[in-house]
PDB file of C-alpha atoms in Angstrom:
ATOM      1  CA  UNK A   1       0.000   0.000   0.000  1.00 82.00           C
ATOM      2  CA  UNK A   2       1.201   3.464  -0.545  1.00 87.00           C
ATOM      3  CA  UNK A   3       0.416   6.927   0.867  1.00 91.00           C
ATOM      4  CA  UNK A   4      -1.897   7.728  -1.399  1.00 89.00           C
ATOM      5  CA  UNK A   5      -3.788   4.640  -0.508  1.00 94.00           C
ATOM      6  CA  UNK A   6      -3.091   4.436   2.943  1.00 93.00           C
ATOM      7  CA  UNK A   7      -5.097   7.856   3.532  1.00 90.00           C
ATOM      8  CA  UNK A   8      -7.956   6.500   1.297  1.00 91.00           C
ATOM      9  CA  UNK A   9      -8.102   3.587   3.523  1.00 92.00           C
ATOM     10  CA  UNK A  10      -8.261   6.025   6.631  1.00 92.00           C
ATOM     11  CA  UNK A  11     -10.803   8.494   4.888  1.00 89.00           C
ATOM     12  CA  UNK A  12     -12.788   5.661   3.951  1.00 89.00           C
ATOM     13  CA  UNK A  13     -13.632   4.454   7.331  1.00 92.00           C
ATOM     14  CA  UNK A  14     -16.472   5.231   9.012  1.00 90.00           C
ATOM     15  CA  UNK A  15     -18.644   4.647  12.351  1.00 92.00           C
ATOM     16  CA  UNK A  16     -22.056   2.570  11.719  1.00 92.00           C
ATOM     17  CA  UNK A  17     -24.192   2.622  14.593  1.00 93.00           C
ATOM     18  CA  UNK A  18     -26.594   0.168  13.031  1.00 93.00           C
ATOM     19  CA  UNK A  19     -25.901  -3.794  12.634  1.00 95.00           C
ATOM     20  CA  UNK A  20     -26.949  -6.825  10.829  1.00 92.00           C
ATOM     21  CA  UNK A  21     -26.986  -9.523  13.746  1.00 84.00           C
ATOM     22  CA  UNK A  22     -24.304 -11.602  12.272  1.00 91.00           C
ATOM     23  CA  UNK A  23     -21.385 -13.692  13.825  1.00 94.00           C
ATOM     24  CA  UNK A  24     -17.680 -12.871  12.856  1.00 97.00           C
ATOM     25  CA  UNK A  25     -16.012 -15.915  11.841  1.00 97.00           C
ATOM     26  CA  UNK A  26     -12.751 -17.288  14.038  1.00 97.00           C
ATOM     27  CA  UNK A  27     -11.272 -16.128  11.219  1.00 98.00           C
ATOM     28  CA  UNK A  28     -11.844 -12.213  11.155  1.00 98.00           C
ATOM     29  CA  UNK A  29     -11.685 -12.148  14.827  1.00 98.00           C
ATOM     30  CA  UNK A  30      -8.404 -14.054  14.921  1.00 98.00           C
ATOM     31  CA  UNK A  31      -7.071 -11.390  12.161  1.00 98.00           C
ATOM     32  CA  UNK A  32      -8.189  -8.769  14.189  1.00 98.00           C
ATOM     33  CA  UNK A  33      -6.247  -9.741  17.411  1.00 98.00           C
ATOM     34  CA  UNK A  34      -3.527 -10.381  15.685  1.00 98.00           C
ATOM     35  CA  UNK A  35      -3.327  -6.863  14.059  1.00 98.00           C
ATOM     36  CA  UNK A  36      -4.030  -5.323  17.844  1.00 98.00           C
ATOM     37  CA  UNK A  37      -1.291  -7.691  19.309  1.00 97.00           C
ATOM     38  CA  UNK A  38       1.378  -5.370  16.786  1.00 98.00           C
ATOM     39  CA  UNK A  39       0.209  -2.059  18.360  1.00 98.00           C
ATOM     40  CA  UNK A  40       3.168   0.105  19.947  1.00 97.00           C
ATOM     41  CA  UNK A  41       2.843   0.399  23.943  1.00 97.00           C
ATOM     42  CA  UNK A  42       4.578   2.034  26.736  1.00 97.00           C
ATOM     43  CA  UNK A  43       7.571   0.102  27.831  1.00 96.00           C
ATOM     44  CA  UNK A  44       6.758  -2.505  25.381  1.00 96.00           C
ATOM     45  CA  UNK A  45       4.308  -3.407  28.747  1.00 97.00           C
ATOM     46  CA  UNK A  46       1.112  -4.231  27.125  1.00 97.00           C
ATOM     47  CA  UNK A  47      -0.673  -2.456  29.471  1.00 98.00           C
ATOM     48  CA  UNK A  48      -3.740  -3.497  28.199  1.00 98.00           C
ATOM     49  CA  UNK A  49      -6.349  -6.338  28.306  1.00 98.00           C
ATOM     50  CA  UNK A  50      -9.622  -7.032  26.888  1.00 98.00           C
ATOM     51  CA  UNK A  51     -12.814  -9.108  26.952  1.00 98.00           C
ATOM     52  CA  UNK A  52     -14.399 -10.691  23.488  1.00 98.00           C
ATOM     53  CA  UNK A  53     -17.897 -10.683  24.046  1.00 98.00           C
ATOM     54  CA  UNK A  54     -19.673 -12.411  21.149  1.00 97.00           C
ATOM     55  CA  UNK A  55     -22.766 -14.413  23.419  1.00 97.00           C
ATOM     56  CA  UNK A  56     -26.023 -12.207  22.444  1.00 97.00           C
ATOM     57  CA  UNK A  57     -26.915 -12.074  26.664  1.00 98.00           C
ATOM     58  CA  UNK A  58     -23.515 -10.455  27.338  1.00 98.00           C
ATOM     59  CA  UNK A  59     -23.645  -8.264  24.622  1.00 98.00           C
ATOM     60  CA  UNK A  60     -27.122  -7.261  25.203  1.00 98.00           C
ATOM     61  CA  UNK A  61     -26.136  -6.618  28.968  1.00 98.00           C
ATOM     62  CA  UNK A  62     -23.548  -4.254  28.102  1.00 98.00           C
ATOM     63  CA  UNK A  63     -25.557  -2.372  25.376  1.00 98.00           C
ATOM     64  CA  UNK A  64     -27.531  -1.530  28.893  1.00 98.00           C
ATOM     65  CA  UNK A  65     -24.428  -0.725  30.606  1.00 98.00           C
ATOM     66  CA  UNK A  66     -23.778   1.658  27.658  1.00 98.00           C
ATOM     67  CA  UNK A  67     -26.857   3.331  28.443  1.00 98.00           C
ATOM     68  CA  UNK A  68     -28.774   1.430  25.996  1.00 98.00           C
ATOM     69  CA  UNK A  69     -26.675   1.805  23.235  1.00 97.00           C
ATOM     70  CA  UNK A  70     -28.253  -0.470  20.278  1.00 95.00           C
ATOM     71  CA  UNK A  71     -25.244  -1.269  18.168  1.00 96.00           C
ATOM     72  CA  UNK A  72     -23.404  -2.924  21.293  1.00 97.00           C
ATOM     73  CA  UNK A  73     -26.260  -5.552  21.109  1.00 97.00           C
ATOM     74  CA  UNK A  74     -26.366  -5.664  17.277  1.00 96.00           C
ATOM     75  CA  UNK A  75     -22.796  -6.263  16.425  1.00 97.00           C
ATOM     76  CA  UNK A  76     -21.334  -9.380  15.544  1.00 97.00           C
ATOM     77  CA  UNK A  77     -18.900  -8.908  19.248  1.00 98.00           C
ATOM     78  CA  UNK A  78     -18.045  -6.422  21.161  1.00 98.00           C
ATOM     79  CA  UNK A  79     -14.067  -5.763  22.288  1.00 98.00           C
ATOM     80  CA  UNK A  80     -13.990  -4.051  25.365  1.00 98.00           C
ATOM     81  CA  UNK A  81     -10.571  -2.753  25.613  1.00 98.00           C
ATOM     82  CA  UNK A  82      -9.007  -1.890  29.252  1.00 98.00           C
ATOM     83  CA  UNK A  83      -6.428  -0.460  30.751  1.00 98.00           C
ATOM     84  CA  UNK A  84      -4.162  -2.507  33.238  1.00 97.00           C
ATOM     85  CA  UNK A  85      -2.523  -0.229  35.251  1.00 93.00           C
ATOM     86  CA  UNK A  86      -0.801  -3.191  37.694  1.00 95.00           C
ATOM     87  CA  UNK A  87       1.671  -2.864  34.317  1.00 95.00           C
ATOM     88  CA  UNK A  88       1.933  -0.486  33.218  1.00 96.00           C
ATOM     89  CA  UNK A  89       2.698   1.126  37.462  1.00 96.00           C
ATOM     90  CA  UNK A  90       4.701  -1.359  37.774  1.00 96.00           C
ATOM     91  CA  UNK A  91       7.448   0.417  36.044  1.00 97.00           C
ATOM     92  CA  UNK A  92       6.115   3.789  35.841  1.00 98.00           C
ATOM     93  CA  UNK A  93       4.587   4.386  39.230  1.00 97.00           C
ATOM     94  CA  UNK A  94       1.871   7.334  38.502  1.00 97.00           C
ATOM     95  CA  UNK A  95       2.739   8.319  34.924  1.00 97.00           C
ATOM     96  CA  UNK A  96       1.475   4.494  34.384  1.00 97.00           C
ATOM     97  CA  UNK A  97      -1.775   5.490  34.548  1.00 96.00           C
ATOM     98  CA  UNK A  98      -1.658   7.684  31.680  1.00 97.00           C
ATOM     99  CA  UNK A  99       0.526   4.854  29.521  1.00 98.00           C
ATOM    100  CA  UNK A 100      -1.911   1.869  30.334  1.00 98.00           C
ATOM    101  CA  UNK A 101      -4.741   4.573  28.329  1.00 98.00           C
ATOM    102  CA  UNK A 102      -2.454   5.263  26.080  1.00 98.00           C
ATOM    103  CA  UNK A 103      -2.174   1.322  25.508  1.00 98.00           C
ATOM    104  CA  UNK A 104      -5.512   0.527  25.403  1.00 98.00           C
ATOM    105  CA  UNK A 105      -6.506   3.422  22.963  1.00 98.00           C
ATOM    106  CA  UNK A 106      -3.805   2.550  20.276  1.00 98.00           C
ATOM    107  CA  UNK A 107      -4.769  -1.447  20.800  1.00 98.00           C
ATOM    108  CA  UNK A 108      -8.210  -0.213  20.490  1.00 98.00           C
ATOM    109  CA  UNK A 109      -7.188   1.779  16.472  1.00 98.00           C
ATOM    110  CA  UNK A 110      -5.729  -1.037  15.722  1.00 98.00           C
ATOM    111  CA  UNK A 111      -8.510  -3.312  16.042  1.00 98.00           C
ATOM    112  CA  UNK A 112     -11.185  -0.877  14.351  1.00 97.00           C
ATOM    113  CA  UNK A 113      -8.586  -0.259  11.574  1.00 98.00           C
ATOM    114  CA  UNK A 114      -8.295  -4.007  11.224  1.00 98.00           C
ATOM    115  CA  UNK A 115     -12.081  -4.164  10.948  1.00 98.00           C
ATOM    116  CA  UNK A 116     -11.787  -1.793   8.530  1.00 97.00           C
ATOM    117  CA  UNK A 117      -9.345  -3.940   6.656  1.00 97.00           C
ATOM    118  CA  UNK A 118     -11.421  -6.887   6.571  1.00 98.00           C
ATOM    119  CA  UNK A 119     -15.048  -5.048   5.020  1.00 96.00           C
ATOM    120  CA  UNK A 120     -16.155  -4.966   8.573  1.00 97.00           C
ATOM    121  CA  UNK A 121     -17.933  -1.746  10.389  1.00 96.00           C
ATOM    122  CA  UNK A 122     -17.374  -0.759  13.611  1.00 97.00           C
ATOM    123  CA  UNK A 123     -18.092   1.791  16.361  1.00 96.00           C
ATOM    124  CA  UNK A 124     -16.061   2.759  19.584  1.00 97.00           C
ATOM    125  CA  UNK A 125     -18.168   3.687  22.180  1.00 97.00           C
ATOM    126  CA  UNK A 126     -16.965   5.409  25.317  1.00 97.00           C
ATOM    127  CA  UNK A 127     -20.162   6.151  27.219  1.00 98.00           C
ATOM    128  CA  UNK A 128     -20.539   3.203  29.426  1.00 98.00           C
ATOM    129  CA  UNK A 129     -21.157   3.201  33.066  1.00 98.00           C
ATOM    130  CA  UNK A 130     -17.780   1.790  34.738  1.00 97.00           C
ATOM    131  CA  UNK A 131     -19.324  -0.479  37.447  1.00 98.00           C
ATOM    132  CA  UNK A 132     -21.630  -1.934  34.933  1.00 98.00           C
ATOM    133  CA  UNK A 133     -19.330  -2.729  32.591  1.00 98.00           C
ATOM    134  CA  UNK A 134     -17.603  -4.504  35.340  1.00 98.00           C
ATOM    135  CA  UNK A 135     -20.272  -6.302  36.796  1.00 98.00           C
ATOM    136  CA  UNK A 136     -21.382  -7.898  33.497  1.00 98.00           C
ATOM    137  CA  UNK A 137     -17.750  -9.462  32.376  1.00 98.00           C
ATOM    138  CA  UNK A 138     -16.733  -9.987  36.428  1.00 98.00           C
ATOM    139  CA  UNK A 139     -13.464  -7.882  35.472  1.00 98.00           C
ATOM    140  CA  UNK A 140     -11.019  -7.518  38.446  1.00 96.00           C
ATOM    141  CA  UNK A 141     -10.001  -4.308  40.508  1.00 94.00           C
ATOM    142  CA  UNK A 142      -7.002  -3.813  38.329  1.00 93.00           C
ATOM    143  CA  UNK A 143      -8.818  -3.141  34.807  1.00 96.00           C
ATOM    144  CA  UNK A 144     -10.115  -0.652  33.687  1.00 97.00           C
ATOM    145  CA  UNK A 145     -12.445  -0.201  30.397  1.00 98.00           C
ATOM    146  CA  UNK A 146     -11.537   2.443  28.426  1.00 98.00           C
ATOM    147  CA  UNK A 147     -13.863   1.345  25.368  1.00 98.00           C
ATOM    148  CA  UNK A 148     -16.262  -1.088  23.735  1.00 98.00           C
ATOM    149  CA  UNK A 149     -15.728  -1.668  19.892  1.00 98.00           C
ATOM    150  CA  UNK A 150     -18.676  -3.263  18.348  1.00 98.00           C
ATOM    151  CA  UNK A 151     -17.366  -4.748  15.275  1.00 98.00           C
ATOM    152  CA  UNK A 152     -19.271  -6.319  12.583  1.00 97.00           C
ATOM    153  CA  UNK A 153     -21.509  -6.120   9.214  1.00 94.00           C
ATOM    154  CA  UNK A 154     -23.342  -2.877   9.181  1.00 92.00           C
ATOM    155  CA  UNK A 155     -26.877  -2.436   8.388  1.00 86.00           C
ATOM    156  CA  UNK A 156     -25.921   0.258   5.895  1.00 79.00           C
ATOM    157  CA  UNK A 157     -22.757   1.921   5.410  1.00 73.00           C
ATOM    158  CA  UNK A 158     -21.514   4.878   7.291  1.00 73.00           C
ATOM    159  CA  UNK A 159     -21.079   8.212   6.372  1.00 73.00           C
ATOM    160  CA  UNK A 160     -17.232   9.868   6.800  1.00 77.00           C
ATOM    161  CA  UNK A 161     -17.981  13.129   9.222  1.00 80.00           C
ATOM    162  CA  UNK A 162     -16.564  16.315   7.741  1.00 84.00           C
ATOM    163  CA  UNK A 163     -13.440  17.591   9.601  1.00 86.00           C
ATOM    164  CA  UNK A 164     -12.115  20.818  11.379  1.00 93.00           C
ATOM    165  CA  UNK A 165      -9.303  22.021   9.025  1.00 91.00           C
ATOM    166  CA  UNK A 166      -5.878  20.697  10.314  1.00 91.00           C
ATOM    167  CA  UNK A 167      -4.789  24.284  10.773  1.00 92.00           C
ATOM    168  CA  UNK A 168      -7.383  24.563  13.679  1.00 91.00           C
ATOM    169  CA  UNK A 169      -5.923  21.990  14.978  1.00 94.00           C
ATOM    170  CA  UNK A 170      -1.755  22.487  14.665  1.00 94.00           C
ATOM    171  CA  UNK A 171       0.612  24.678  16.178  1.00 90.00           C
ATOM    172  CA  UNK A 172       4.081  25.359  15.053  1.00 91.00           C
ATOM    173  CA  UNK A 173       6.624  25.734  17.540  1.00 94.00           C
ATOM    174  CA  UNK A 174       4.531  27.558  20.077  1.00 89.00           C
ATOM    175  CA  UNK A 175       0.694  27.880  20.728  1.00 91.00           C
TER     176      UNK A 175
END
């Protein structure tokens, strides 16, 4: 791929909100991990964990902890992506806190850009309540979920949102 297709590829991606209720195969789901196993982390420390949630029950239970959020329950399964600070503290003492989000965000790209990669839609959703989340996959003290990626086949495509110009955005040298 080159750079002209690489930002295609990134333009071209898209939330979808909206699922068909189908499966991913071992397959795309084994591709996927893979691709977030390769993502750059603090410390090499892989201060991150996750969850695979593909059983409709647990999926629809965490749709509810995302205050009702229908495409957690639609999608083929649901990543929920956390922090684990126990790592990423280890080393790093407070500033691990910030790297074990750090670590969970980029594993989180990765795995939505891998969806991407593979025809599939997906949707990273950050409003969830924390305790819920929790509760429903029995997660321990240590973790922390920093987001739910429903992945799957989307209902209808999505729509690329239109974006601030970079120069809003970028500062040279100073602010």
């Amino acid at each position: 791929m080159d750079s002209s297709e690489f930002i295609t590829f990134l333009q071209d991606r898209s939330s979808v909100r909206e699922f068909r209720n189908y499966p991913l195969s071992d397959e795309e789901i084994a591709y996927m991990l893979a691709c977030a196993r390769t993502a750059p982390t603090a410390g090499n420390l892989e201060s991150w964990d996750m969850v695979l949630v593909t059983d409709p029950e647990q999926r629809a239970a965490l749709a509810e902890a995302a205050h009702d959020q229908t495409q957690i329950a639609q999608a083929g399964a649901i990543f929920v992506v956390c922090s684990n600070y126990v790592r990423a503290m280890a080393r790093y003492e407070e500033r691990g806190i910030l790297y074990a989000l750090e670590d969970a965000t980029i594993v989180c790209t990765y795995l939505m850009l891998a969806a991407h990669a593979l025809h599939l839609q997906s949707c990273w959703t950050g409003s969830f309540d924390d305790d819920d989340v929790r509760t429903v996959l029995d997660l321990p003290p240590h973790l922390r979920p920093v987001a739910l990626l429903a992945v799957g086949n989307g209902a209808k495509g999505g729509v690329s949102p239109q974006r601030r110009p970079i120069e809003e955005h970028v500062h040279q040298d100073y602010w």
